[in-house]
């Protein structure tokens, strides 16, 4: 169903995307016949998400700064530039991989676009590899919010773009 976000079994090679990942989940949304590539889908998710997510991210950045955690991927290797806070590590029209490494954990977001021209779907997969107690604690603290945030961001992909996104 177009615009409905479902949690699905992750279908990425975790060993290739983020070897040693201890957490992985995936969500999928139908977008019908919309002509959206992986970059546009990721851009709609990250840059055009609900405002309450921006508030949560600002709060997160305030809370983690005393621990020396990164508040963005600025300065990290980004062969495909940045989309919001996320360095684009690898990209084709059908798949975009973004994310960065930090002292407490490493994460990747994989955005896949698949399906026929009349029935396209976008899947967002999140992978996390923790490094220490801080990483495991951080992951446990954000988990209640993660699913809500990803679902809300994914719904934005199915909505018509107000203006063309590149």
Short mmCIF file of C-alpha atoms in Angstrom, two decimals:
data_model
loop_
_atom_site.label_atom_id
_atom_site.label_comp_id
_atom_site.label_asym_id
_atom_site.label_seq_id
_atom_site.Cartn_x
_atom_site.Cartn_y
_atom_site.Cartn_z
CA UNK A 1 0.00 0.00 0.00
CA UNK A 2 1.37 3.41 -0.99
CA UNK A 3 2.59 5.48 1.96
CA UNK A 4 2.27 2.70 4.54
CA UNK A 5 5.55 1.92 6.29
CA UNK A 6 6.22 -1.67 7.31
CA UNK A 7 9.09 -3.17 9.26
CA UNK A 8 10.68 -5.86 7.09
CA UNK A 9 13.47 -8.40 7.36
CA UNK A 10 16.74 -6.65 6.45
CA UNK A 11 18.06 -7.70 3.05
CA UNK A 12 21.57 -6.26 2.92
CA UNK A 13 24.95 -7.92 3.23
CA UNK A 14 25.80 -6.62 6.70
CA UNK A 15 29.34 -7.96 6.43
CA UNK A 16 29.97 -5.74 3.42
CA UNK A 17 28.07 -2.67 4.60
CA UNK A 18 29.22 -2.69 8.25
CA UNK A 19 31.14 -5.77 9.35
CA UNK A 20 30.41 -6.74 12.94
CA UNK A 21 27.11 -4.85 13.16
CA UNK A 22 25.22 -5.87 16.30
CA UNK A 23 21.99 -4.12 15.36
CA UNK A 24 20.16 -4.11 12.04
CA UNK A 25 16.58 -3.28 11.11
CA UNK A 26 14.72 -2.27 7.97
CA UNK A 27 11.54 -0.47 7.00
CA UNK A 28 9.81 -0.34 3.61
CA UNK A 29 7.30 2.03 2.04
CA UNK A 30 5.45 1.73 -1.25
CA UNK A 31 5.74 4.76 -3.52
CA UNK A 32 3.64 3.58 -6.47
CA UNK A 33 4.86 4.84 -9.83
CA UNK A 34 6.89 7.74 -8.39
CA UNK A 35 10.18 8.15 -10.23
CA UNK A 36 12.48 8.38 -7.20
CA UNK A 37 16.11 7.31 -7.05
CA UNK A 38 17.98 6.41 -3.86
CA UNK A 39 19.48 9.89 -3.38
CA UNK A 40 16.10 11.59 -3.72
CA UNK A 41 14.51 9.09 -1.33
CA UNK A 42 17.27 9.69 1.24
CA UNK A 43 17.02 13.45 0.77
CA UNK A 44 13.25 13.40 1.32
CA UNK A 45 13.76 11.31 4.46
CA UNK A 46 16.56 13.35 5.98
CA UNK A 47 16.00 16.93 4.83
CA UNK A 48 12.24 17.03 4.54
CA UNK A 49 11.21 15.07 7.62
CA UNK A 50 8.77 16.21 10.29
CA UNK A 51 9.92 19.17 12.41
CA UNK A 52 9.66 17.20 15.66
CA UNK A 53 12.56 15.06 14.42
CA UNK A 54 14.70 18.20 14.05
CA UNK A 55 13.89 19.05 17.68
CA UNK A 56 14.94 15.55 18.81
CA UNK A 57 18.21 15.82 16.86
CA UNK A 58 19.01 19.22 18.41
CA UNK A 59 18.28 17.80 21.88
CA UNK A 60 20.46 14.76 21.13
CA UNK A 61 23.33 17.01 20.03
CA UNK A 62 23.11 19.07 23.23
CA UNK A 63 23.07 15.93 25.40
CA UNK A 64 25.97 14.12 23.69
CA UNK A 65 28.38 17.04 23.23
CA UNK A 66 29.82 16.72 26.80
CA UNK A 67 30.78 13.13 25.91
CA UNK A 68 32.73 14.21 22.84
CA UNK A 69 30.40 12.45 20.40
CA UNK A 70 30.01 13.72 16.87
CA UNK A 71 26.93 15.79 16.09
CA UNK A 72 27.28 15.25 12.35
CA UNK A 73 29.39 13.51 9.77
CA UNK A 74 31.03 16.78 8.75
CA UNK A 75 34.69 16.11 8.01
CA UNK A 76 34.20 12.34 7.60
CA UNK A 77 35.02 10.72 4.24
CA UNK A 78 32.06 11.48 1.96
CA UNK A 79 32.70 10.53 -1.67
CA UNK A 80 29.07 11.45 -2.47
CA UNK A 81 28.91 14.61 -0.36
CA UNK A 82 26.57 15.08 2.59
CA UNK A 83 22.83 14.63 2.87
CA UNK A 84 21.97 16.51 6.01
CA UNK A 85 24.30 15.19 8.72
CA UNK A 86 25.14 12.02 6.82
CA UNK A 87 28.19 11.49 4.58
CA UNK A 88 27.30 9.52 1.45
CA UNK A 89 29.78 6.64 1.26
CA UNK A 90 28.54 4.78 -1.81
CA UNK A 91 25.78 5.42 -4.32
CA UNK A 92 23.98 4.07 -7.36
CA UNK A 93 20.51 5.13 -8.57
CA UNK A 94 19.07 2.09 -6.74
CA UNK A 95 21.15 2.18 -3.51
CA UNK A 96 22.69 4.82 -1.31
CA UNK A 97 24.88 4.04 1.71
CA UNK A 98 25.51 6.82 4.23
CA UNK A 99 26.89 7.00 7.75
CA UNK A 100 30.02 7.57 9.77
CA UNK A 101 32.17 6.14 12.51
CA UNK A 102 32.44 7.60 15.99
CA UNK A 103 34.22 6.66 19.21
CA UNK A 104 31.14 4.98 20.70
CA UNK A 105 29.58 3.39 17.60
CA UNK A 106 29.58 3.23 13.82
CA UNK A 107 26.38 3.33 11.83
CA UNK A 108 25.20 3.03 8.27
CA UNK A 109 21.92 3.82 6.57
CA UNK A 110 21.19 1.94 3.36
CA UNK A 111 18.39 3.28 1.14
CA UNK A 112 17.27 0.88 -1.60
CA UNK A 113 14.77 1.62 -4.38
CA UNK A 114 13.30 -1.43 -6.14
CA UNK A 115 10.24 -2.73 -7.95
CA UNK A 116 8.53 -2.21 -11.26
CA UNK A 117 7.83 1.21 -12.75
CA UNK A 118 4.21 0.92 -11.56
CA UNK A 119 4.95 -0.48 -8.09
CA UNK A 120 8.16 0.92 -6.61
CA UNK A 121 9.28 0.51 -3.02
CA UNK A 122 11.92 2.16 -0.87
CA UNK A 123 13.63 0.26 1.94
CA UNK A 124 15.72 1.96 4.62
CA UNK A 125 18.07 -0.30 6.56
CA UNK A 126 19.97 0.84 9.64
CA UNK A 127 23.10 -0.97 10.84
CA UNK A 128 25.00 -0.19 14.06
CA UNK A 129 28.26 -1.54 15.48
CA UNK A 130 28.97 -0.44 19.04
CA UNK A 131 32.51 -0.08 20.40
CA UNK A 132 32.08 0.23 24.15
CA UNK A 133 29.69 0.69 27.06
CA UNK A 134 28.86 4.23 25.94
CA UNK A 135 27.86 2.92 22.51
CA UNK A 136 25.70 0.15 23.94
CA UNK A 137 24.06 2.58 26.39
CA UNK A 138 23.47 5.15 23.66
CA UNK A 139 21.90 2.53 21.39
CA UNK A 140 19.62 1.33 24.21
CA UNK A 141 18.54 4.92 24.94
CA UNK A 142 17.67 5.83 21.35
CA UNK A 143 15.91 2.58 20.44
CA UNK A 144 12.48 3.73 21.71
CA UNK A 145 12.74 6.73 19.37
CA UNK A 146 14.47 5.04 16.42
CA UNK A 147 11.45 3.18 15.05
CA UNK A 148 9.18 6.23 15.40
CA UNK A 149 11.71 8.47 13.68
CA UNK A 150 12.42 6.08 10.80
CA UNK A 151 8.72 5.45 10.16
CA UNK A 152 7.99 9.20 10.10
CA UNK A 153 10.93 9.86 7.79
CA UNK A 154 9.93 7.01 5.45
CA UNK A 155 6.37 8.36 5.09
CA UNK A 156 7.88 11.52 3.58
CA UNK A 157 9.20 9.55 0.61
CA UNK A 158 5.68 8.60 -0.53
CA UNK A 159 4.42 12.19 -0.36
CA UNK A 160 4.57 14.29 -3.52
CA UNK A 161 7.57 16.59 -3.46
CA UNK A 162 6.65 20.26 -2.95
CA UNK A 163 9.55 21.17 -5.16
CA UNK A 164 12.00 19.03 -7.11
CA UNK A 165 14.64 17.45 -4.89
CA UNK A 166 18.04 16.77 -6.35
#
